[in-house]
């Protein structure tokens, strides 16, 4: 099972919004087949492991990190393939949180005479797919807020200059985070200031994330890179509010963008409604790369599951330098708490930057 967990990581840039899954077939004390779910819409881990084993799959034991699927989706059910291949036993780690599959595999496999055992290394197997687990259980995507800042918590100096706070290695890591995401959210101010593309470069990925711009009044220039590149494998969704210019909306749609209007009480795109929409579309992982206003809005509402700070060995100083987080702030004094506490914190280095990862 530990080997299957290791194999599952090979789906890091392609499996989402499906879960990452690894599978190992063993027979006579030896591994005879291995596989993983490499890309969304492609063969599942069990199918690839069976193909790897060939005729040796008959009479083998299958070790799978996630309960095998039992319904038709983009691919046929893996339970049927395991039965057809003559596997004698199936051992899986985590139960599938998808209601369509949850608890069905064991019944189907046992009915076919295959011994089945679940819960082996369950905690490790569940930890592989926090985003898929959250989407299945809540209908909402797993949200990561990524921030590149100075040691004194600034993302740009008093003149608005932000290039380049983080080290080159951290910028490559950012593209890896994008490649792991189904969608990347930013705000209109980031587009106006940086003409950001928000696509994946420097990393081999099968597809681009959906690029989402929170732009209440549709101020985005038609010549911006995120608009001119809104086609093919790099799609752009512009979120505005009801009442935004219909002329601008039609112009952006003609350029290949999708424009969606949200009901709003304060004239801004409601973060919680935007996330709910992305969840309805089946997107499991969302990264936010934005300025203080957007990151502060998501933070105030406690909508993020993970924060990743790239902290550069730089001081900007001054009250007019731009902070990494805006908004009203998190006040929990009535609960006897100070701010938002993380359940886990990881610390590392990326080039000359310190990387802080906080799990909410």
mmCIF file of C-alpha atoms in Angstrom:
data_model
loop_
_atom_site.group_PDB
_atom_site.id
_atom_site.type_symbol
_atom_site.label_atom_id
_atom_site.label_comp_id
_atom_site.label_asym_id
_atom_site.label_seq_id
_atom_site.Cartn_x
_atom_site.Cartn_y
_atom_site.Cartn_z
ATOM 1 C CA UNK A 1 0.000 0.000 0.000
ATOM 2 C CA UNK A 2 2.883 2.380 0.705
ATOM 3 C CA UNK A 3 4.131 1.757 -2.826
ATOM 4 C CA UNK A 4 0.635 2.478 -4.164
ATOM 5 C CA UNK A 5 0.613 5.772 -2.230
ATOM 6 C CA UNK A 6 3.946 6.648 -3.821
ATOM 7 C CA UNK A 7 2.618 5.860 -7.297
ATOM 8 C CA UNK A 8 -0.484 7.995 -6.759
ATOM 9 C CA UNK A 9 1.676 11.127 -6.639
ATOM 10 C CA UNK A 10 2.392 10.717 -10.356
ATOM 11 C CA UNK A 11 -1.083 12.112 -11.003
ATOM 12 C CA UNK A 12 -0.261 15.406 -9.302
ATOM 13 C CA UNK A 13 -0.499 17.575 -12.431
ATOM 14 C CA UNK A 14 -3.114 15.682 -14.403
ATOM 15 C CA UNK A 15 -5.624 13.717 -12.332
ATOM 16 C CA UNK A 16 -7.573 16.616 -10.827
ATOM 17 C CA UNK A 17 -10.454 17.191 -10.323
ATOM 18 C CA UNK A 18 -10.433 13.394 -9.977
ATOM 19 C CA UNK A 19 -8.506 11.979 -7.018
ATOM 20 C CA UNK A 20 -4.922 10.809 -7.266
ATOM 21 C CA UNK A 21 -4.901 7.013 -6.999
ATOM 22 C CA UNK A 22 -2.165 4.400 -7.069
ATOM 23 C CA UNK A 23 -2.480 0.637 -7.524
ATOM 24 C CA UNK A 24 -0.133 -2.327 -7.081
ATOM 25 C CA UNK A 25 -0.750 -5.964 -8.051
ATOM 26 C CA UNK A 26 1.193 -8.550 -6.045
ATOM 27 C CA UNK A 27 1.450 -12.312 -6.493
ATOM 28 C CA UNK A 28 3.623 -14.817 -4.719
ATOM 29 C CA UNK A 29 5.271 -12.090 -2.663
ATOM 30 C CA UNK A 30 6.311 -10.106 -5.742
ATOM 31 C CA UNK A 31 4.898 -7.051 -7.505
ATOM 32 C CA UNK A 32 3.563 -8.019 -10.936
ATOM 33 C CA UNK A 33 1.859 -4.764 -11.963
ATOM 34 C CA UNK A 34 1.743 -1.094 -11.080
ATOM 35 C CA UNK A 35 -0.391 1.858 -12.168
ATOM 36 C CA UNK A 36 -1.751 5.270 -11.293
ATOM 37 C CA UNK A 37 -4.428 7.651 -12.499
ATOM 38 C CA UNK A 38 -2.408 10.015 -14.660
ATOM 39 C CA UNK A 39 -4.913 12.345 -16.254
ATOM 40 C CA UNK A 40 -8.544 13.352 -15.947
ATOM 41 C CA UNK A 41 -10.623 11.299 -18.365
ATOM 42 C CA UNK A 42 -7.854 8.726 -18.757
ATOM 43 C CA UNK A 43 -7.603 5.140 -17.430
ATOM 44 C CA UNK A 44 -7.813 4.732 -13.674
ATOM 45 C CA UNK A 45 -4.987 3.341 -11.571
ATOM 46 C CA UNK A 46 -6.419 -0.171 -11.455
ATOM 47 C CA UNK A 47 -6.767 -0.343 -15.236
ATOM 48 C CA UNK A 48 -3.164 0.745 -15.747
ATOM 49 C CA UNK A 49 -1.950 -1.754 -13.144
ATOM 50 C CA UNK A 50 -3.881 -4.581 -14.826
ATOM 51 C CA UNK A 51 -2.410 -3.615 -18.192
ATOM 52 C CA UNK A 52 1.051 -3.615 -16.623
ATOM 53 C CA UNK A 53 0.548 -7.090 -15.171
ATOM 54 C CA UNK A 54 -1.091 -8.686 -18.199
ATOM 55 C CA UNK A 55 -1.842 -12.379 -17.622
ATOM 56 C CA UNK A 56 -0.032 -12.256 -14.261
ATOM 57 C CA UNK A 57 -2.995 -10.318 -12.849
ATOM 58 C CA UNK A 58 -5.006 -13.546 -12.500
ATOM 59 C CA UNK A 59 -4.793 -14.778 -8.930
ATOM 60 C CA UNK A 60 -3.069 -11.615 -7.695
ATOM 61 C CA UNK A 61 -3.907 -9.243 -4.846
ATOM 62 C CA UNK A 62 -4.654 -5.637 -5.765
ATOM 63 C CA UNK A 63 -3.616 -2.870 -3.403
ATOM 64 C CA UNK A 64 -5.410 0.402 -4.225
ATOM 65 C CA UNK A 65 -5.225 3.691 -2.329
ATOM 66 C CA UNK A 66 -8.926 4.449 -2.904
ATOM 67 C CA UNK A 67 -11.986 2.231 -2.971
ATOM 68 C CA UNK A 68 -12.349 1.117 -6.624
ATOM 69 C CA UNK A 69 -15.035 2.906 -8.609
ATOM 70 C CA UNK A 70 -18.181 0.921 -9.317
ATOM 71 C CA UNK A 71 -20.135 3.129 -11.722
ATOM 72 C CA UNK A 72 -19.752 4.265 -15.311
ATOM 73 C CA UNK A 73 -18.305 7.766 -15.727
ATOM 74 C CA UNK A 74 -15.718 8.882 -18.247
ATOM 75 C CA UNK A 75 -14.384 5.307 -17.976
ATOM 76 C CA UNK A 76 -15.970 1.906 -17.178
ATOM 77 C CA UNK A 77 -16.062 0.765 -13.523
ATOM 78 C CA UNK A 78 -12.816 -0.613 -12.119
ATOM 79 C CA UNK A 79 -14.675 -3.226 -10.061
ATOM 80 C CA UNK A 80 -15.779 -4.921 -13.278
ATOM 81 C CA UNK A 81 -12.230 -4.853 -14.660
ATOM 82 C CA UNK A 82 -10.814 -6.427 -11.480
ATOM 83 C CA UNK A 83 -13.412 -9.211 -11.635
ATOM 84 C CA UNK A 84 -12.757 -9.832 -15.322
ATOM 85 C CA UNK A 85 -8.995 -10.006 -14.758
ATOM 86 C CA UNK A 86 -9.381 -12.745 -12.152
ATOM 87 C CA UNK A 87 -7.921 -10.843 -9.205
ATOM 88 C CA UNK A 88 -8.398 -12.920 -6.046
ATOM 89 C CA UNK A 89 -8.243 -10.162 -3.417
ATOM 90 C CA UNK A 90 -8.614 -6.366 -3.298
ATOM 91 C CA UNK A 91 -7.133 -4.299 -0.483
ATOM 92 C CA UNK A 92 -7.917 -0.584 -0.464
ATOM 93 C CA UNK A 93 -6.979 2.304 1.785
ATOM 94 C CA UNK A 94 -9.560 5.104 1.824
ATOM 95 C CA UNK A 95 -13.280 4.815 1.217
ATOM 96 C CA UNK A 96 -14.552 6.785 -1.760
ATOM 97 C CA UNK A 97 -16.400 9.909 -0.477
ATOM 98 C CA UNK A 98 -18.302 10.093 -3.783
ATOM 99 C CA UNK A 99 -21.849 8.980 -2.847
ATOM 100 C CA UNK A 100 -22.147 7.184 -6.198
ATOM 101 C CA UNK A 101 -19.317 4.823 -5.243
ATOM 102 C CA UNK A 102 -19.123 4.880 -1.451
ATOM 103 C CA UNK A 103 -19.355 1.385 0.016
ATOM 104 C CA UNK A 104 -20.373 -0.282 -3.265
ATOM 105 C CA UNK A 105 -17.058 -1.808 -4.293
ATOM 106 C CA UNK A 106 -16.784 -4.293 -1.434
ATOM 107 C CA UNK A 107 -20.310 -5.598 -2.014
ATOM 108 C CA UNK A 108 -19.778 -6.049 -5.755
ATOM 109 C CA UNK A 109 -16.365 -7.661 -5.395
ATOM 110 C CA UNK A 110 -17.448 -10.039 -2.635
ATOM 111 C CA UNK A 111 -20.495 -11.020 -4.668
ATOM 112 C CA UNK A 112 -18.039 -12.030 -7.412
ATOM 113 C CA UNK A 113 -16.062 -14.160 -4.966
ATOM 114 C CA UNK A 114 -13.193 -11.701 -4.460
ATOM 115 C CA UNK A 115 -11.917 -11.205 -0.914
ATOM 116 C CA UNK A 116 -12.004 -7.522 -0.003
ATOM 117 C CA UNK A 117 -10.435 -5.521 2.817
ATOM 118 C CA UNK A 118 -10.584 -1.752 3.370
ATOM 119 C CA UNK A 119 -8.982 0.808 5.685
ATOM 120 C CA UNK A 120 -5.351 -0.254 5.203
ATOM 121 C CA UNK A 121 -3.194 2.860 5.797
ATOM 122 C CA UNK A 122 -6.457 4.799 5.684
ATOM 123 C CA UNK A 123 -5.088 8.078 7.100
ATOM 124 C CA UNK A 124 -2.212 8.211 4.617
ATOM 125 C CA UNK A 125 -4.505 7.358 1.711
ATOM 126 C CA UNK A 126 -7.083 9.985 2.688
ATOM 127 C CA UNK A 127 -4.331 12.609 3.014
ATOM 128 C CA UNK A 128 -3.479 12.225 -0.693
ATOM 129 C CA UNK A 129 -6.721 13.880 -1.812
ATOM 130 C CA UNK A 130 -7.904 16.679 0.504
ATOM 131 C CA UNK A 131 -9.433 18.588 -2.426
ATOM 132 C CA UNK A 132 -11.443 15.676 -3.839
ATOM 133 C CA UNK A 133 -12.591 14.733 -0.336
ATOM 134 C CA UNK A 134 -13.809 18.279 0.383
ATOM 135 C CA UNK A 135 -15.616 18.631 -2.947
ATOM 136 C CA UNK A 136 -17.455 15.326 -2.482
ATOM 137 C CA UNK A 137 -18.461 16.118 1.106
ATOM 138 C CA UNK A 138 -19.305 19.826 0.860
ATOM 139 C CA UNK A 139 -19.685 20.688 -2.834
ATOM 140 C CA UNK A 140 -16.958 23.323 -2.454
ATOM 141 C CA UNK A 141 -13.418 23.310 -3.857
ATOM 142 C CA UNK A 142 -10.286 23.200 -1.743
ATOM 143 C CA UNK A 143 -8.860 26.729 -1.660
ATOM 144 C CA UNK A 144 -5.180 27.644 -1.485
ATOM 145 C CA UNK A 145 -4.122 31.264 -1.061
ATOM 146 C CA UNK A 146 -0.620 31.843 -2.404
ATOM 147 C CA UNK A 147 1.250 34.992 -1.387
ATOM 148 C CA UNK A 148 4.736 36.222 -2.316
ATOM 149 C CA UNK A 149 5.820 38.828 0.200
ATOM 150 C CA UNK A 150 8.722 40.561 1.878
ATOM 151 C CA UNK A 151 9.819 39.738 5.424
ATOM 152 C CA UNK A 152 7.704 42.616 6.707
ATOM 153 C CA UNK A 153 4.557 41.309 5.029
ATOM 154 C CA UNK A 154 4.469 43.534 1.937
ATOM 155 C CA UNK A 155 3.649 42.463 -1.625
ATOM 156 C CA UNK A 156 4.717 45.708 -3.340
ATOM 157 C CA UNK A 157 6.533 48.909 -2.451
ATOM 158 C CA UNK A 158 4.884 52.314 -2.051
ATOM 159 C CA UNK A 159 5.054 52.891 -5.823
ATOM 160 C CA UNK A 160 3.241 49.601 -6.511
ATOM 161 C CA UNK A 161 6.322 47.807 -7.840
ATOM 162 C CA UNK A 162 6.162 44.075 -7.079
ATOM 163 C CA UNK A 163 8.709 42.575 -9.501
ATOM 164 C CA UNK A 164 10.349 40.494 -8.389
ATOM 165 C CA UNK A 165 9.872 39.885 -4.689
ATOM 166 C CA UNK A 166 10.234 36.120 -4.857
ATOM 167 C CA UNK A 167 13.203 34.091 -6.082
ATOM 168 C CA UNK A 168 13.168 32.391 -9.528
ATOM 169 C CA UNK A 169 12.747 29.004 -7.851
ATOM 170 C CA UNK A 170 9.627 30.246 -6.068
ATOM 171 C CA UNK A 171 8.163 31.455 -9.350
ATOM 172 C CA UNK A 172 8.655 27.972 -10.818
ATOM 173 C CA UNK A 173 6.982 26.517 -7.723
ATOM 174 C CA UNK A 174 4.044 28.857 -8.347
ATOM 175 C CA UNK A 175 3.608 27.337 -11.799
ATOM 176 C CA UNK A 176 3.589 23.879 -10.197
ATOM 177 C CA UNK A 177 0.822 25.041 -7.868
ATOM 178 C CA UNK A 178 -1.129 26.317 -10.880
ATOM 179 C CA UNK A 179 -0.632 22.983 -12.633
ATOM 180 C CA UNK A 180 -2.158 21.261 -9.587
ATOM 181 C CA UNK A 181 -5.201 23.539 -9.709
ATOM 182 C CA UNK A 182 -8.476 23.381 -11.606
ATOM 183 C CA UNK A 183 -8.857 27.156 -11.369
ATOM 184 C CA UNK A 184 -6.752 30.192 -10.476
ATOM 185 C CA UNK A 185 -8.538 33.272 -9.120
ATOM 186 C CA UNK A 186 -7.254 36.828 -9.243
ATOM 187 C CA UNK A 187 -8.682 40.334 -9.025
ATOM 188 C CA UNK A 188 -9.005 43.096 -11.581
ATOM 189 C CA UNK A 189 -6.378 45.221 -9.811
ATOM 190 C CA UNK A 190 -3.771 42.496 -10.363
ATOM 191 C CA UNK A 191 -4.638 42.387 -14.055
ATOM 192 C CA UNK A 192 -4.474 46.178 -14.395
ATOM 193 C CA UNK A 193 -1.159 46.365 -12.523
ATOM 194 C CA UNK A 194 0.683 43.339 -13.941
ATOM 195 C CA UNK A 195 -1.260 42.145 -17.017
ATOM 196 C CA UNK A 196 -0.993 38.696 -15.444
ATOM 197 C CA UNK A 197 -1.572 35.613 -17.638
ATOM 198 C CA UNK A 198 -2.068 33.079 -14.827
ATOM 199 C CA UNK A 199 -1.317 30.156 -17.140
ATOM 200 C CA UNK A 200 1.059 27.261 -16.510
ATOM 201 C CA UNK A 201 4.576 27.620 -17.859
ATOM 202 C CA UNK A 202 7.882 25.967 -16.911
ATOM 203 C CA UNK A 203 5.933 22.819 -15.918
ATOM 204 C CA UNK A 204 4.614 20.068 -18.184
ATOM 205 C CA UNK A 205 0.846 19.914 -17.719
ATOM 206 C CA UNK A 206 -1.873 18.269 -19.823
ATOM 207 C CA UNK A 207 -4.167 21.271 -19.491
ATOM 208 C CA UNK A 208 -4.398 24.803 -18.190
ATOM 209 C CA UNK A 209 -6.448 25.833 -15.155
ATOM 210 C CA UNK A 210 -9.564 27.918 -15.621
ATOM 211 C CA UNK A 211 -8.459 31.516 -15.085
ATOM 212 C CA UNK A 212 -10.964 33.518 -13.051
ATOM 213 C CA UNK A 213 -10.928 37.302 -12.731
ATOM 214 C CA UNK A 214 -13.079 38.984 -10.083
ATOM 215 C CA UNK A 215 -13.999 42.180 -11.916
ATOM 216 C CA UNK A 216 -17.225 43.639 -10.526
ATOM 217 C CA UNK A 217 -17.629 46.430 -13.102
ATOM 218 C CA UNK A 218 -15.904 44.782 -16.074
ATOM 219 C CA UNK A 219 -12.947 47.157 -16.153
ATOM 220 C CA UNK A 220 -10.681 44.561 -17.749
ATOM 221 C CA UNK A 221 -9.020 45.818 -20.969
ATOM 222 C CA UNK A 222 -9.859 43.719 -24.058
ATOM 223 C CA UNK A 223 -6.132 43.814 -24.903
ATOM 224 C CA UNK A 224 -5.043 42.158 -21.634
ATOM 225 C CA UNK A 225 -3.203 38.868 -21.991
ATOM 226 C CA UNK A 226 -5.752 36.933 -19.960
ATOM 227 C CA UNK A 227 -8.429 38.011 -22.483
ATOM 228 C CA UNK A 228 -6.478 37.627 -25.715
ATOM 229 C CA UNK A 229 -5.421 34.147 -24.591
ATOM 230 C CA UNK A 230 -8.955 33.097 -23.588
ATOM 231 C CA UNK A 231 -9.396 30.206 -25.977
ATOM 232 C CA UNK A 232 -8.367 26.612 -26.616
ATOM 233 C CA UNK A 233 -6.654 25.103 -23.599
ATOM 234 C CA UNK A 234 -6.627 28.302 -21.522
ATOM 235 C CA UNK A 235 -10.148 29.478 -20.700
ATOM 236 C CA UNK A 236 -11.030 32.667 -18.844
ATOM 237 C CA UNK A 237 -14.056 33.331 -16.647
ATOM 238 C CA UNK A 238 -14.725 36.933 -15.684
ATOM 239 C CA UNK A 239 -16.936 37.279 -12.611
ATOM 240 C CA UNK A 240 -18.857 40.548 -12.363
ATOM 241 C CA UNK A 241 -21.974 41.764 -10.559
ATOM 242 C CA UNK A 242 -25.498 42.277 -11.830
ATOM 243 C CA UNK A 243 -25.708 45.649 -13.496
ATOM 244 C CA UNK A 244 -22.259 45.552 -15.110
ATOM 245 C CA UNK A 245 -22.181 46.886 -18.675
ATOM 246 C CA UNK A 246 -23.928 44.543 -21.091
ATOM 247 C CA UNK A 247 -21.906 46.034 -23.974
ATOM 248 C CA UNK A 248 -18.630 45.159 -22.280
ATOM 249 C CA UNK A 249 -19.969 41.726 -21.464
ATOM 250 C CA UNK A 250 -20.823 40.972 -25.076
ATOM 251 C CA UNK A 251 -17.465 42.305 -26.255
ATOM 252 C CA UNK A 252 -15.576 40.045 -23.842
ATOM 253 C CA UNK A 253 -17.673 37.036 -24.806
ATOM 254 C CA UNK A 254 -16.891 37.642 -28.477
ATOM 255 C CA UNK A 255 -13.194 37.489 -27.534
ATOM 256 C CA UNK A 256 -13.669 34.011 -26.028
ATOM 257 C CA UNK A 257 -14.203 34.832 -22.360
ATOM 258 C CA UNK A 258 -17.063 33.549 -20.260
ATOM 259 C CA UNK A 259 -18.720 36.305 -18.243
ATOM 260 C CA UNK A 260 -20.870 35.476 -15.216
ATOM 261 C CA UNK A 261 -22.787 38.023 -13.162
ATOM 262 C CA UNK A 262 -23.485 37.530 -9.448
ATOM 263 C CA UNK A 263 -26.029 39.155 -7.182
ATOM 264 C CA UNK A 264 -24.198 41.437 -4.753
ATOM 265 C CA UNK A 265 -25.076 43.507 -1.710
ATOM 266 C CA UNK A 266 -21.927 45.638 -1.665
ATOM 267 C CA UNK A 267 -21.106 45.946 -5.366
ATOM 268 C CA UNK A 268 -18.409 43.261 -5.200
ATOM 269 C CA UNK A 269 -18.362 39.673 -6.402
ATOM 270 C CA UNK A 270 -19.263 37.515 -3.360
ATOM 271 C CA UNK A 271 -16.369 35.058 -2.809
ATOM 272 C CA UNK A 272 -18.640 32.400 -1.331
ATOM 273 C CA UNK A 273 -20.975 32.429 -4.357
ATOM 274 C CA UNK A 274 -18.042 32.247 -6.768
ATOM 275 C CA UNK A 275 -16.627 29.212 -4.962
ATOM 276 C CA UNK A 276 -20.049 27.562 -4.933
ATOM 277 C CA UNK A 277 -20.261 28.029 -8.704
ATOM 278 C CA UNK A 278 -16.817 26.499 -9.242
ATOM 279 C CA UNK A 279 -17.837 23.582 -7.032
ATOM 280 C CA UNK A 280 -20.998 23.047 -9.113
ATOM 281 C CA UNK A 281 -18.731 22.783 -12.142
ATOM 282 C CA UNK A 282 -16.878 19.929 -10.445
ATOM 283 C CA UNK A 283 -13.652 21.870 -9.841
ATOM 284 C CA UNK A 284 -11.916 20.543 -6.750
ATOM 285 C CA UNK A 285 -8.782 22.697 -6.414
ATOM 286 C CA UNK A 286 -8.659 26.486 -6.545
ATOM 287 C CA UNK A 287 -5.637 28.727 -6.043
ATOM 288 C CA UNK A 288 -5.927 32.423 -5.322
ATOM 289 C CA UNK A 289 -3.162 34.667 -6.680
ATOM 290 C CA UNK A 290 -4.336 38.175 -6.011
ATOM 291 C CA UNK A 291 -3.739 41.400 -4.160
ATOM 292 C CA UNK A 292 -4.596 42.311 -0.588
ATOM 293 C CA UNK A 293 -8.250 43.107 -1.305
ATOM 294 C CA UNK A 294 -9.128 39.699 -2.742
ATOM 295 C CA UNK A 295 -7.004 37.623 -0.363
ATOM 296 C CA UNK A 296 -8.428 39.634 2.534
ATOM 297 C CA UNK A 297 -11.996 39.014 1.387
ATOM 298 C CA UNK A 298 -11.514 35.237 1.271
ATOM 299 C CA UNK A 299 -9.629 35.321 4.574
ATOM 300 C CA UNK A 300 -12.283 37.382 6.378
ATOM 301 C CA UNK A 301 -14.875 34.784 5.399
ATOM 302 C CA UNK A 302 -12.507 31.918 6.351
ATOM 303 C CA UNK A 303 -12.939 30.297 2.950
ATOM 304 C CA UNK A 304 -9.332 29.168 2.475
ATOM 305 C CA UNK A 305 -8.068 25.714 3.434
ATOM 306 C CA UNK A 306 -4.374 26.395 2.938
ATOM 307 C CA UNK A 307 -2.019 29.368 2.821
ATOM 308 C CA UNK A 308 1.382 29.289 1.152
ATOM 309 C CA UNK A 309 3.689 32.234 1.805
ATOM 310 C CA UNK A 310 6.881 32.726 -0.169
ATOM 311 C CA UNK A 311 8.821 35.066 2.111
ATOM 312 C CA UNK A 312 11.711 36.846 0.396
ATOM 313 C CA UNK A 313 14.779 38.076 2.332
ATOM 314 C CA UNK A 314 13.687 41.642 1.604
ATOM 315 C CA UNK A 315 12.361 44.585 3.622
ATOM 316 C CA UNK A 316 10.174 47.196 1.949
ATOM 317 C CA UNK A 317 9.002 49.227 4.948
ATOM 318 C CA UNK A 318 6.723 52.229 4.997
ATOM 319 C CA UNK A 319 3.032 52.513 5.714
ATOM 320 C CA UNK A 320 2.237 53.004 2.033
ATOM 321 C CA UNK A 321 3.842 49.756 0.917
ATOM 322 C CA UNK A 322 1.089 47.266 0.024
ATOM 323 C CA UNK A 323 0.312 44.577 2.652
ATOM 324 C CA UNK A 324 -0.207 40.949 1.722
ATOM 325 C CA UNK A 325 -3.627 40.756 3.365
ATOM 326 C CA UNK A 326 -6.360 43.388 3.435
ATOM 327 C CA UNK A 327 -9.962 43.164 4.507
ATOM 328 C CA UNK A 328 -11.431 43.687 7.944
ATOM 329 C CA UNK A 329 -9.248 41.096 9.625
ATOM 330 C CA UNK A 330 -10.163 38.039 11.672
ATOM 331 C CA UNK A 331 -11.427 38.956 15.116
ATOM 332 C CA UNK A 332 -12.211 36.106 17.492
ATOM 333 C CA UNK A 333 -11.725 37.823 20.817
ATOM 334 C CA UNK A 334 -15.188 36.689 21.936
ATOM 335 C CA UNK A 335 -13.934 33.125 21.594
ATOM 336 C CA UNK A 336 -10.762 33.873 23.514
ATOM 337 C CA UNK A 337 -8.673 33.435 20.366
ATOM 338 C CA UNK A 338 -6.279 35.641 18.447
ATOM 339 C CA UNK A 339 -6.716 35.400 14.684
ATOM 340 C CA UNK A 340 -6.870 32.280 12.565
ATOM 341 C CA UNK A 341 -4.866 29.336 13.847
ATOM 342 C CA UNK A 342 -3.413 26.655 11.597
ATOM 343 C CA UNK A 343 -3.772 22.977 12.419
ATOM 344 C CA UNK A 344 -0.462 22.230 10.697
ATOM 345 C CA UNK A 345 2.470 24.336 9.537
ATOM 346 C CA UNK A 346 5.290 23.291 7.205
ATOM 347 C CA UNK A 347 8.449 25.336 6.753
ATOM 348 C CA UNK A 348 10.957 25.004 3.920
ATOM 349 C CA UNK A 349 13.277 26.826 1.559
ATOM 350 C CA UNK A 350 12.836 27.635 -2.126
ATOM 351 C CA UNK A 351 15.971 29.282 -3.468
ATOM 352 C CA UNK A 352 16.595 32.247 -1.174
ATOM 353 C CA UNK A 353 12.950 32.345 -0.016
ATOM 354 C CA UNK A 354 11.393 30.832 3.081
ATOM 355 C CA UNK A 355 8.214 28.892 2.294
ATOM 356 C CA UNK A 356 5.517 28.739 4.958
ATOM 357 C CA UNK A 357 2.538 26.441 4.424
ATOM 358 C CA UNK A 358 -0.346 26.685 6.862
ATOM 359 C CA UNK A 359 -3.243 24.207 6.801
ATOM 360 C CA UNK A 360 -6.449 25.597 8.267
#
